[in-house]
Structures are given as C-alpha cells and as structure tokens.
mmCIF file of C-alpha atoms in Angstrom:
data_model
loop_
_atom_site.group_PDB
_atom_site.id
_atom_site.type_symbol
_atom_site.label_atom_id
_atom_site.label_comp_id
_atom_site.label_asym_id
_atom_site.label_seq_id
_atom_site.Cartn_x
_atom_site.Cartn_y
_atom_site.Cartn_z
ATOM 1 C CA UNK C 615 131.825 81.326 53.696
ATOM 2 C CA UNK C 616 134.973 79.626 52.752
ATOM 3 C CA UNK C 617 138.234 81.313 52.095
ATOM 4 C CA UNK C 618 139.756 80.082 48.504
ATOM 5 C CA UNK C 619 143.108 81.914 47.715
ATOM 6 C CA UNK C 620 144.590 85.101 46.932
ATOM 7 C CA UNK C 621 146.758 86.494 43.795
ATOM 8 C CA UNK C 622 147.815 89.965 42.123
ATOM 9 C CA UNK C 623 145.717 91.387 39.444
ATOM 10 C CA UNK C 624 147.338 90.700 36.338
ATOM 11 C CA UNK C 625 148.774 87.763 37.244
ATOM 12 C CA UNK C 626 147.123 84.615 35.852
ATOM 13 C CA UNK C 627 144.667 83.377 38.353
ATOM 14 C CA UNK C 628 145.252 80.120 40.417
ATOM 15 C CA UNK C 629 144.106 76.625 39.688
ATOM 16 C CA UNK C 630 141.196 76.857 42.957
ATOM 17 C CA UNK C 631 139.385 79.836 40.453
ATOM 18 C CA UNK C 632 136.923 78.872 38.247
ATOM 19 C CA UNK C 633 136.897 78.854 34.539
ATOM 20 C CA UNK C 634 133.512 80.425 34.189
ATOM 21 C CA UNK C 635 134.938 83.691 36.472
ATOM 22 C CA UNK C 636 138.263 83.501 34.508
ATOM 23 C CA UNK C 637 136.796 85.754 31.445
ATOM 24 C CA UNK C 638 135.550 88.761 33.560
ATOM 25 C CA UNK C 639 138.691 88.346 36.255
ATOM 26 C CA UNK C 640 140.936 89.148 33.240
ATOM 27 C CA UNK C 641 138.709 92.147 31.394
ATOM 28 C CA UNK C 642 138.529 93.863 35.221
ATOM 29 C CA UNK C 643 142.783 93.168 35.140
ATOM 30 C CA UNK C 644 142.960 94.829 31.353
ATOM 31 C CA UNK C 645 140.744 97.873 32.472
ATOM 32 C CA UNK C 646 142.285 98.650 35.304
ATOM 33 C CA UNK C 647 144.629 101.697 34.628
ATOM 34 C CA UNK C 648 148.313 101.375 34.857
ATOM 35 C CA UNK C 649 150.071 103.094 38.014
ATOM 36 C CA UNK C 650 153.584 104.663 36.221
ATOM 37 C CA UNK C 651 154.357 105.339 40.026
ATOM 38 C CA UNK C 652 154.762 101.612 40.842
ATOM 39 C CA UNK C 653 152.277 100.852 43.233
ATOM 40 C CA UNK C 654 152.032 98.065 44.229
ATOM 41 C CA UNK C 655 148.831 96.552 42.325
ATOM 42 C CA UNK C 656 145.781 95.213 44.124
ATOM 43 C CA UNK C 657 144.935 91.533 44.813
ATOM 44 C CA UNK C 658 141.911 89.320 44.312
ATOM 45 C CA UNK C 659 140.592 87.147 47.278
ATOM 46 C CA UNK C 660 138.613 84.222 46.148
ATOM 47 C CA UNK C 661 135.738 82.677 48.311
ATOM 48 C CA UNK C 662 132.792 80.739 47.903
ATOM 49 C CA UNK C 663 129.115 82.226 49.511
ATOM 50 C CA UNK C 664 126.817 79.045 49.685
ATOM 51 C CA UNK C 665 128.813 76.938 47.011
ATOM 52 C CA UNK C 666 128.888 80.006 44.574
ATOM 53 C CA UNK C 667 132.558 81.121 43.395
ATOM 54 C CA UNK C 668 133.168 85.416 44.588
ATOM 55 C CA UNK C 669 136.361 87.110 43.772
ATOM 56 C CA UNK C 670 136.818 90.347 45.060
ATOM 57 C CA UNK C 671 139.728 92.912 44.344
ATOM 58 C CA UNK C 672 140.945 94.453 46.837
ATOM 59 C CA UNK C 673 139.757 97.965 45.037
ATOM 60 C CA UNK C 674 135.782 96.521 45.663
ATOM 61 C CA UNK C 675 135.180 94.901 42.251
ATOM 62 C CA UNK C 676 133.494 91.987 42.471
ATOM 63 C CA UNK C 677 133.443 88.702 39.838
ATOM 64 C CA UNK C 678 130.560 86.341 41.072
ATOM 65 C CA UNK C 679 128.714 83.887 39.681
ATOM 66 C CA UNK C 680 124.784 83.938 40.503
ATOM 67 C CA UNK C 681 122.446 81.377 41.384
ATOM 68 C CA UNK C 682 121.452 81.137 37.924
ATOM 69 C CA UNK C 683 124.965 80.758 36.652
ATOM 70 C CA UNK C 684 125.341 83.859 35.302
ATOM 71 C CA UNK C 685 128.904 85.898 36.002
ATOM 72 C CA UNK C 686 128.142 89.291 37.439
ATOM 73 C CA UNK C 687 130.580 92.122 37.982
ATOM 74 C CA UNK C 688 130.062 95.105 40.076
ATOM 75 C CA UNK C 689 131.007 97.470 42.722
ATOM 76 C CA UNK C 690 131.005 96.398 46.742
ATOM 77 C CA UNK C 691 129.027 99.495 47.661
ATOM 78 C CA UNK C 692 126.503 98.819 44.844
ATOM 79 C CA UNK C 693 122.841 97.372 46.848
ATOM 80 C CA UNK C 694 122.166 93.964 45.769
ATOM 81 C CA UNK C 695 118.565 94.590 46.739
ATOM 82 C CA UNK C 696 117.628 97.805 45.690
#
C-alpha cells in the first residue's frame, strides 16, 4: 500500500486524488451532517491498494475504485466477501 495525502472533508480534494473518485468524495462531504458545535470535521486519507485509488474518512466511509473501474462507496466494517 502506498500512502497518497490527507485533507478535511469539505475542502476541495488535492491534485494526487483522482478525478473518477472526485464525484462520490464530494456527495459523502454534502451528506455528511453539519456539527453546530464546531467540531472539528473529519479528514480523508488517500492511498492506493495494488494501483487502485482508496480514500477513506476518518468516520469509515470509503471511496474506491474497483478492479473493474467502477467507484464504490461503503462502510469499513461492511465484509467485502460476504
């Protein structure tokens, strides 16, 4: 695995993210619901799994692009398998 980048949801992603995970990394940032508190808001971590582009907020959502090319989004404690 190699480590790409970080950023805070919300904030427009950097240049190392992909354009094909840009689409879902922004409709995960508009759904998320806003803290009136002022929390600080979560980040996104950016790597890449055998060439394949994953970014992962720090909540557990995951953007990721399959090995057919599609973009998936879903839940770290979903089974991949199962």
């Amino acid at each position: 695995m190699q480590l790409g980048t970080r950023w805070t949801s919300g904030d427009e992603p950097p240049a190392a993210v992909p354009a094909v995970l840009r689409p879902q990394i922004a409709a995960v940032d508009r759904a998320m619901p806003r803290d009136d508190l002022g929390q600080p808001r979560p980040r996104w971590t950016l790597t890449f799994l055998e060439g394949r582009p994953i970014a992962e907020l720090d909540t557990g959502v995951i953007v990721e692009a399959s090995a057919s090319g599609d973009v998936v989004v879903r839940h770290d404690d979903e089974d991949e398998f199962g």
